[in-house]
């Protein structure tokens, strides 16, 4: 699917390497989300801020009818602790096996969270077991009630 990533990169000091290739992960994350959820991203933003001490990266993918998926990377931490994943501002758990494609793993976790959230919403909805009370327009349509 076609999408454009809008990048905002700030530098406050000499560059240090990030704990993972966030540009590659951002593309893979966005592409996998779009493919698995069958929805074209409305907006993709890749924010990055670099200082002498750390690199902070935030990738936000806005998906119509799904929500906002975000992953953040903080270079002050190592491996899995460096990456955080969110769906509509709620943390999403994920399992990261070393050497695996980070973007695909994160997208898969978001897709699982979307499906779990949607299933919970469906379970909360009341089932249509009883008859609905007839309003004045439905009574008239069914031949009851007074017509002027």
Coordinates of C-alpha atoms in Angstrom, one line a residue, residues 4-75:
X4 CA 4.2 8.7 3.0
X5 CA 6.0 9.0 6.3
X6 CA 6.4 12.5 7.5
X7 CA 9.7 12.8 9.4
X8 CA 10.7 15.4 12.0
X9 CA 14.2 14.9 13.2
X10 CA 15.8 17.2 15.8
X11 CA 19.5 17.3 16.6
X12 CA 21.0 18.8 19.8
X13 CA 24.4 17.2 19.7
X14 CA 26.6 14.7 17.8
X15 CA 24.7 11.8 16.5
X16 CA 24.7 8.4 18.3
X17 CA 23.4 5.2 16.9
X18 CA 19.8 4.1 17.8
X19 CA 19.3 0.6 19.3
X20 CA 17.5 -0.4 16.1
X21 CA 16.9 0.9 12.6
X22 CA 13.8 2.9 13.3
X23 CA 13.4 4.0 9.7
X24 CA 13.2 0.4 8.5
X25 CA 11.0 -0.5 11.5
X26 CA 8.6 2.4 10.7
X27 CA 8.1 1.3 7.1
X28 CA 7.6 -2.3 8.0
X29 CA 5.3 -1.4 10.9
X30 CA 3.1 0.8 8.7
X31 CA 3.1 -1.6 5.8
X32 CA 2.2 -4.6 7.9
X33 CA -0.6 -2.7 9.8
X34 CA -2.1 -1.6 6.5
X35 CA -1.9 -5.1 5.0
X36 CA -3.2 -7.0 8.0
X37 CA -6.0 -4.5 8.8
X38 CA -6.9 -3.8 5.2
X39 CA -6.9 0.0 5.7
X40 CA -4.9 2.8 4.2
X41 CA -3.1 4.9 6.8
X42 CA -4.5 8.4 7.1
X43 CA -1.2 9.8 8.4
X44 CA 2.2 8.4 9.4
X45 CA 4.6 10.6 11.5
X46 CA 8.2 9.6 12.4
X47 CA 9.5 11.9 15.1
X48 CA 13.1 11.6 16.2
X49 CA 15.2 13.6 18.6
X50 CA 18.9 13.1 19.1
X51 CA 21.2 14.4 21.9
X52 CA 24.6 13.4 23.0
X53 CA 23.1 11.1 25.6
X54 CA 20.3 9.4 23.8
X55 CA 18.0 9.1 20.7
X56 CA 14.2 9.2 21.2
X57 CA 12.0 8.0 18.3
X58 CA 8.3 8.0 18.0
X59 CA 6.3 6.5 15.1
X60 CA 2.6 7.3 14.9
X61 CA 0.3 5.6 12.4
X62 CA -3.3 6.9 12.2
X63 CA -5.6 4.3 10.8
X64 CA -9.2 5.2 9.9
X65 CA -11.8 3.2 11.9
X66 CA -9.0 1.5 13.9
X67 CA -7.3 4.2 15.9
X68 CA -3.7 5.4 16.4
X69 CA -0.9 2.9 16.7
X70 CA 2.4 4.2 18.1
X71 CA 5.8 2.8 18.9
X72 CA 8.5 4.6 20.8
X73 CA 12.2 3.8 21.0
X74 CA 14.5 5.2 23.8
X75 CA 18.2 4.5 23.2

